[in-house]
PDB file of C-alpha atoms in Angstrom:
ATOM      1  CA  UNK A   1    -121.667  -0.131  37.831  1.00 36.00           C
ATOM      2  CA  UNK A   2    -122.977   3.723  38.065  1.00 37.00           C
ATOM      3  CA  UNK A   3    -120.822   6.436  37.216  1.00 44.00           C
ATOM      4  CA  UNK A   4    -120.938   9.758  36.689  1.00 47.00           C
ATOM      5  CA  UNK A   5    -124.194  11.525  36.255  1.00 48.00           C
ATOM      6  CA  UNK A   6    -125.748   8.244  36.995  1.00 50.00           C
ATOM      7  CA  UNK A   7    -125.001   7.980  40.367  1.00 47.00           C
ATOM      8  CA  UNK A   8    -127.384   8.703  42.767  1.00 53.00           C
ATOM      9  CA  UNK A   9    -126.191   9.982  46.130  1.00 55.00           C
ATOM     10  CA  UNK A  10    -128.234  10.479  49.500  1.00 57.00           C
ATOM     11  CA  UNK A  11    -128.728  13.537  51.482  1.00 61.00           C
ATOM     12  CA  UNK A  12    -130.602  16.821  51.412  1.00 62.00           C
ATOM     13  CA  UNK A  13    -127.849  19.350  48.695  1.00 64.00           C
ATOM     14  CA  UNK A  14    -127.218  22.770  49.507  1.00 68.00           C
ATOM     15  CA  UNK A  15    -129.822  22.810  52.869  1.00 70.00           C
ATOM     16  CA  UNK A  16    -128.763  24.110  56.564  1.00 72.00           C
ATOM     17  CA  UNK A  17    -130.915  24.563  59.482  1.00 76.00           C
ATOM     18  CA  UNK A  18    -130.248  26.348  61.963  1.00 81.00           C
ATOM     19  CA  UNK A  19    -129.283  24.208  65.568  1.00 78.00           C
ATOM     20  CA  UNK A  20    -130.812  26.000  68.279  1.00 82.00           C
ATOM     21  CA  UNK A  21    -129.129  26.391  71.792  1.00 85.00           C
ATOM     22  CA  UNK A  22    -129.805  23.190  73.972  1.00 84.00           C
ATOM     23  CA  UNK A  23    -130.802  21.419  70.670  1.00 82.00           C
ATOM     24  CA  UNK A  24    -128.171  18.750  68.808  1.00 76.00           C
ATOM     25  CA  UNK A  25    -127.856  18.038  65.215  1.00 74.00           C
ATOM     26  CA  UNK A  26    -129.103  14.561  65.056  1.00 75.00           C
ATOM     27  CA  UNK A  27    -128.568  14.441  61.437  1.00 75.00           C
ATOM     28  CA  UNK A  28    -128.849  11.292  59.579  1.00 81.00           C
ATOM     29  CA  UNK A  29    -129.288   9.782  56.026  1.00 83.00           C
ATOM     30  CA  UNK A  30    -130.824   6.199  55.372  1.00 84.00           C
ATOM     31  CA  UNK A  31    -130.769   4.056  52.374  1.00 83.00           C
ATOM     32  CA  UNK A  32    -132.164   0.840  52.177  1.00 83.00           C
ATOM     33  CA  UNK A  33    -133.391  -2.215  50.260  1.00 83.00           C
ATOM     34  CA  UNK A  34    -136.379  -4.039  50.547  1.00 85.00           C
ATOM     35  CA  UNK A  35    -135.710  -8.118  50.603  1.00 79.00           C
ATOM     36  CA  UNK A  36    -137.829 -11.033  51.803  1.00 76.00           C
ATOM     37  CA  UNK A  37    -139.949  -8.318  53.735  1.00 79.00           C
ATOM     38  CA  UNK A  38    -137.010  -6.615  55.602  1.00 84.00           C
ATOM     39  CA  UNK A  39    -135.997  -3.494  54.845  1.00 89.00           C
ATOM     40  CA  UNK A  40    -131.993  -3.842  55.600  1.00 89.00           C
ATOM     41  CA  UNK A  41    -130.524  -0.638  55.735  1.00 91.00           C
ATOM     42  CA  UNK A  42    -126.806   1.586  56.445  1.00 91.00           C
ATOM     43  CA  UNK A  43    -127.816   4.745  58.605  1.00 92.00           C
ATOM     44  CA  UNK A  44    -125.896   7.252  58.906  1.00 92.00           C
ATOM     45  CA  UNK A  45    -125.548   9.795  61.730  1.00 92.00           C
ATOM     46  CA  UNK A  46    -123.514  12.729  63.146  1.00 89.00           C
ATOM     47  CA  UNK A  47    -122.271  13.082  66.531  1.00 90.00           C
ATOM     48  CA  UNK A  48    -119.726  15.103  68.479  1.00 90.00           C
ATOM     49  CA  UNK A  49    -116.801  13.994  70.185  1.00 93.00           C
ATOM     50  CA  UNK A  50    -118.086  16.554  73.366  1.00 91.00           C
ATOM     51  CA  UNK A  51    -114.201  16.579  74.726  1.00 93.00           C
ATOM     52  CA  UNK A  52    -114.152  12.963  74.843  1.00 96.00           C
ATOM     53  CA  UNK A  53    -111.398  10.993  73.217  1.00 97.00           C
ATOM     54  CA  UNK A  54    -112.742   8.428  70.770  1.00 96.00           C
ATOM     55  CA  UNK A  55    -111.737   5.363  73.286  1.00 96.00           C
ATOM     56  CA  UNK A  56    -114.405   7.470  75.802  1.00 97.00           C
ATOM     57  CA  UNK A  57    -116.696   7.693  73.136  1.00 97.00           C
ATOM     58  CA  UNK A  58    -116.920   4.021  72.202  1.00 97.00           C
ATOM     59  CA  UNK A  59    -117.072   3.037  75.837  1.00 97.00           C
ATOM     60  CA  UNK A  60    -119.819   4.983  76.302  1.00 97.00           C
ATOM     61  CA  UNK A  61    -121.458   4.143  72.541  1.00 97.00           C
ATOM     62  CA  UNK A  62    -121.131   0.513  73.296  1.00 97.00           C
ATOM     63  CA  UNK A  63    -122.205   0.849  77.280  1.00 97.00           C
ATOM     64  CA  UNK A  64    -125.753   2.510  75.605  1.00 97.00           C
ATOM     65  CA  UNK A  65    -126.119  -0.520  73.472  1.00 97.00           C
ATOM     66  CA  UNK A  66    -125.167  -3.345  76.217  1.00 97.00           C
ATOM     67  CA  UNK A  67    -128.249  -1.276  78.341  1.00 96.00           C
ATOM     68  CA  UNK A  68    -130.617  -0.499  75.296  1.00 96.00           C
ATOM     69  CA  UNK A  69    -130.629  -3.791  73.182  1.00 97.00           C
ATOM     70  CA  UNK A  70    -132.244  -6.737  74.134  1.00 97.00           C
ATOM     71  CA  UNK A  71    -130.103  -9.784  74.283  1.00 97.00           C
ATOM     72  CA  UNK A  72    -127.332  -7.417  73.445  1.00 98.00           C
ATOM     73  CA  UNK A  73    -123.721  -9.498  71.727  1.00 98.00           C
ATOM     74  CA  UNK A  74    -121.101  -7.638  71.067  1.00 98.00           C
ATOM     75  CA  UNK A  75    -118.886  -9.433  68.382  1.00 97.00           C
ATOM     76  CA  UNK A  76    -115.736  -7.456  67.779  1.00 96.00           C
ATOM     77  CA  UNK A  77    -114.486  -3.962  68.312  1.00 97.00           C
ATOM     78  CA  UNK A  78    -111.472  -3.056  65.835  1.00 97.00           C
ATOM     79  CA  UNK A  79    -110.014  -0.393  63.594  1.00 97.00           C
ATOM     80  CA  UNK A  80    -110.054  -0.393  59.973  1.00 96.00           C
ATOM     81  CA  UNK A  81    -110.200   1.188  56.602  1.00 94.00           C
ATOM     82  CA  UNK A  82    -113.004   1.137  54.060  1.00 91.00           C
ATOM     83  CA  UNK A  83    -111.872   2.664  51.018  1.00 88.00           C
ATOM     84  CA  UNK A  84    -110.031   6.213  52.161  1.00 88.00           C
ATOM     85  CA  UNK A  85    -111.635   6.136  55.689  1.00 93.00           C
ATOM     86  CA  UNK A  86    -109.974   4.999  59.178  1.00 95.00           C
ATOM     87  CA  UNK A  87    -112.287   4.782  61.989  1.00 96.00           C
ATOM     88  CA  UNK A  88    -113.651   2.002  64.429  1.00 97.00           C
ATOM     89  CA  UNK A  89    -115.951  -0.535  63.928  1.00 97.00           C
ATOM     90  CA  UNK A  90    -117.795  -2.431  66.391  1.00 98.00           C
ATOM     91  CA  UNK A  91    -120.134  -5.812  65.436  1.00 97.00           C
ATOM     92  CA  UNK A  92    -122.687  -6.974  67.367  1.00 98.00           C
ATOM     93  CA  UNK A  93    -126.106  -9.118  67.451  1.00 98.00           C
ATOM     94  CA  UNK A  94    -129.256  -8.502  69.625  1.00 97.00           C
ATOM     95  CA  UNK A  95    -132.584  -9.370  69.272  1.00 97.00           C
ATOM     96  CA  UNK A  96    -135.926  -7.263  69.000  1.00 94.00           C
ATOM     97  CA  UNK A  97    -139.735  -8.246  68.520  1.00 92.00           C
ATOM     98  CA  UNK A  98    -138.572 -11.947  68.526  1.00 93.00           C
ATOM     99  CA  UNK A  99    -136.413 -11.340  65.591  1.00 93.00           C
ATOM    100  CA  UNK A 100    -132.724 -12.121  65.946  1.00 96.00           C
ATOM    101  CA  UNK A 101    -130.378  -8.883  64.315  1.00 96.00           C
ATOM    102  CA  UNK A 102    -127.133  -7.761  63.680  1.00 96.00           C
ATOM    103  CA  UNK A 103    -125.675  -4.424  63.504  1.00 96.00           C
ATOM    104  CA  UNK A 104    -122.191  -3.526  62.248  1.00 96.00           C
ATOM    105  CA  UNK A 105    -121.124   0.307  63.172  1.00 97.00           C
ATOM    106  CA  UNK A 106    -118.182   1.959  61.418  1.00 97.00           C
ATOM    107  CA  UNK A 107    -116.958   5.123  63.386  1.00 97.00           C
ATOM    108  CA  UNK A 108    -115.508   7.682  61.140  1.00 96.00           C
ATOM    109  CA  UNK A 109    -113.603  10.985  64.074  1.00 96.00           C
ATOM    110  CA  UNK A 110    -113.221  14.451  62.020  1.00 93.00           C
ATOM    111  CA  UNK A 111    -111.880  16.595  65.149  1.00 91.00           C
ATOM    112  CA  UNK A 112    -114.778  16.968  67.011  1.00 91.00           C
ATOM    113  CA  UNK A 113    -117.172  15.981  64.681  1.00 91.00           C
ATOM    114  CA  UNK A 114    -117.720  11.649  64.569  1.00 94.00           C
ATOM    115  CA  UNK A 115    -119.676   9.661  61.463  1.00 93.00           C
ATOM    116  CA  UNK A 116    -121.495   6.886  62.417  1.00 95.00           C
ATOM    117  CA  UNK A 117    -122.225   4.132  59.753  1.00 95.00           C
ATOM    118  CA  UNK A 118    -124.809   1.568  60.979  1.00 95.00           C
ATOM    119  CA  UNK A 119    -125.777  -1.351  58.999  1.00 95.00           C
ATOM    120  CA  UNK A 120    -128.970  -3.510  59.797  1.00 94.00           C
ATOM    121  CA  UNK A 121    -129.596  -6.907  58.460  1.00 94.00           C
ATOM    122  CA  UNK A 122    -131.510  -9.630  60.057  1.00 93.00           C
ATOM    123  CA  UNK A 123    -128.814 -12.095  61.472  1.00 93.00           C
ATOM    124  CA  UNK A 124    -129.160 -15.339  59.413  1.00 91.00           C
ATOM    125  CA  UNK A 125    -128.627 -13.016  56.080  1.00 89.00           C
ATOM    126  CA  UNK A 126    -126.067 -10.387  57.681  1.00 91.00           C
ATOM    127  CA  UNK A 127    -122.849 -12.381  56.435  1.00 88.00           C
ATOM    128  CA  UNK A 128    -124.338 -12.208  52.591  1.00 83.00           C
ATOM    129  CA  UNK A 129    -124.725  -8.582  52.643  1.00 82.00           C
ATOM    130  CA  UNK A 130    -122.036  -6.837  54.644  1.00 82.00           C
ATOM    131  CA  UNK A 131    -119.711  -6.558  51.546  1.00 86.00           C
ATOM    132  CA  UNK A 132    -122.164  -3.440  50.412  1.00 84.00           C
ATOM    133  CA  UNK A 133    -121.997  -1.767  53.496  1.00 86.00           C
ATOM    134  CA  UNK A 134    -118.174  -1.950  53.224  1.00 89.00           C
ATOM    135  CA  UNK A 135    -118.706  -0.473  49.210  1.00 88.00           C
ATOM    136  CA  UNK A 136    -121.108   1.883  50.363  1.00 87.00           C
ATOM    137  CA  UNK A 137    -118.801   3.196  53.097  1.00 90.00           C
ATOM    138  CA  UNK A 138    -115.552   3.143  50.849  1.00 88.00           C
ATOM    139  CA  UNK A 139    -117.287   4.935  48.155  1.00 86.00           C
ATOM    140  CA  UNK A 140    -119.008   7.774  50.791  1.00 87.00           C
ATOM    141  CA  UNK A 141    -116.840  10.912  50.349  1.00 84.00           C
ATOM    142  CA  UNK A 142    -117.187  14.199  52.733  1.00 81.00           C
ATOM    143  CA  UNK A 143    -116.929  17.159  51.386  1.00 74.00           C
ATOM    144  CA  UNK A 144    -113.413  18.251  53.065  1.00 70.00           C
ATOM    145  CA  UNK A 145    -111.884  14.735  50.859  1.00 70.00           C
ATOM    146  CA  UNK A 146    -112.452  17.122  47.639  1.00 65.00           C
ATOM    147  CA  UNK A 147    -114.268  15.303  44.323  1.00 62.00           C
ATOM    148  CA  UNK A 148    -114.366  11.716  43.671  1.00 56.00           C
ATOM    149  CA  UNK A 149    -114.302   9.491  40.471  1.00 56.00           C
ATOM    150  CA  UNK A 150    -117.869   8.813  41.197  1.00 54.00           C
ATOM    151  CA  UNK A 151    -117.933   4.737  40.884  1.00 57.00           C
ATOM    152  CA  UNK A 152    -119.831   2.578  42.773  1.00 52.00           C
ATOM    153  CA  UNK A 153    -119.895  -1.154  41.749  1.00 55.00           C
ATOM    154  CA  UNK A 154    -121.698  -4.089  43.925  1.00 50.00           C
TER     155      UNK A 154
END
């Protein structure tokens, strides 16, 4: 278990750039492990809602993927918690370079503002590792949620 001044958290502290007119904020933060030669990884990235409602915005998240992904397998949509967040998650498989995947996406709406949580694992080893995306997720705070107790166990 870390805790406290141990605990190493992601991101860039105390930097802003500037988002130009016609540009997006495509922010994101990776962390990752390397195991058996993979590199599995939770991603996370910032979107806006645009005026959509979050039902539009899944439609149209999981419409991308059904075009985009290869062999594209969508496993479940649902809501759910991890730790103090609600949001959606959607689970699917696809494949890419020959190599079978599988992608789990938690969906975390601020008003306008949606956190998206994407884990990548290759498929036969998915089901072993999910659990730490769920820790990893439960234990992410945002800034508005005010301080945290800082623990992280796996």
């Amino acid at each position: 278990m870390i805790e406290g001044d141990d605990m190493l958290h992601a991101g860039i502290s105390g930097v802003m750039m500037p988002v130009l007119p016609g540009w997006e904020d495509l922010s994101q933060i990776t962390v990752a492990a390397v195991r058996d030669g993979f590199r599995h990884n939770l991603v996370l990235t910032v979107r806006e809602l645009c005026g959509r409602t979050v039902k539009a915005f899944i439609d149209d998240h999981i419409a991308n993927l059904y075009g985009t992904l290869a062999d594209f397998m969508m496993n479940l949509e649902e809501s759910v918690a991890f730790g103090r967040h609600d949001g959606r998650l959607i689970d699917y498989e696809f494949t890419s370079n020959g190599d079978a995947f599988r992608q789990r996406q938690f969906f975390v709406f601020r008003g306008e503002r949606v956190y998206n949580f994407t884990y990548t694992d290759l498929l036969g080893q998915f089901e072993a590792n999910m659990t730490i995306m769920e820790q990893i997720i439960g234990s992410t705070r945002f800034a508005e949620d005010g301080p945290s107790n800082d623990r992280f166990e796996v």
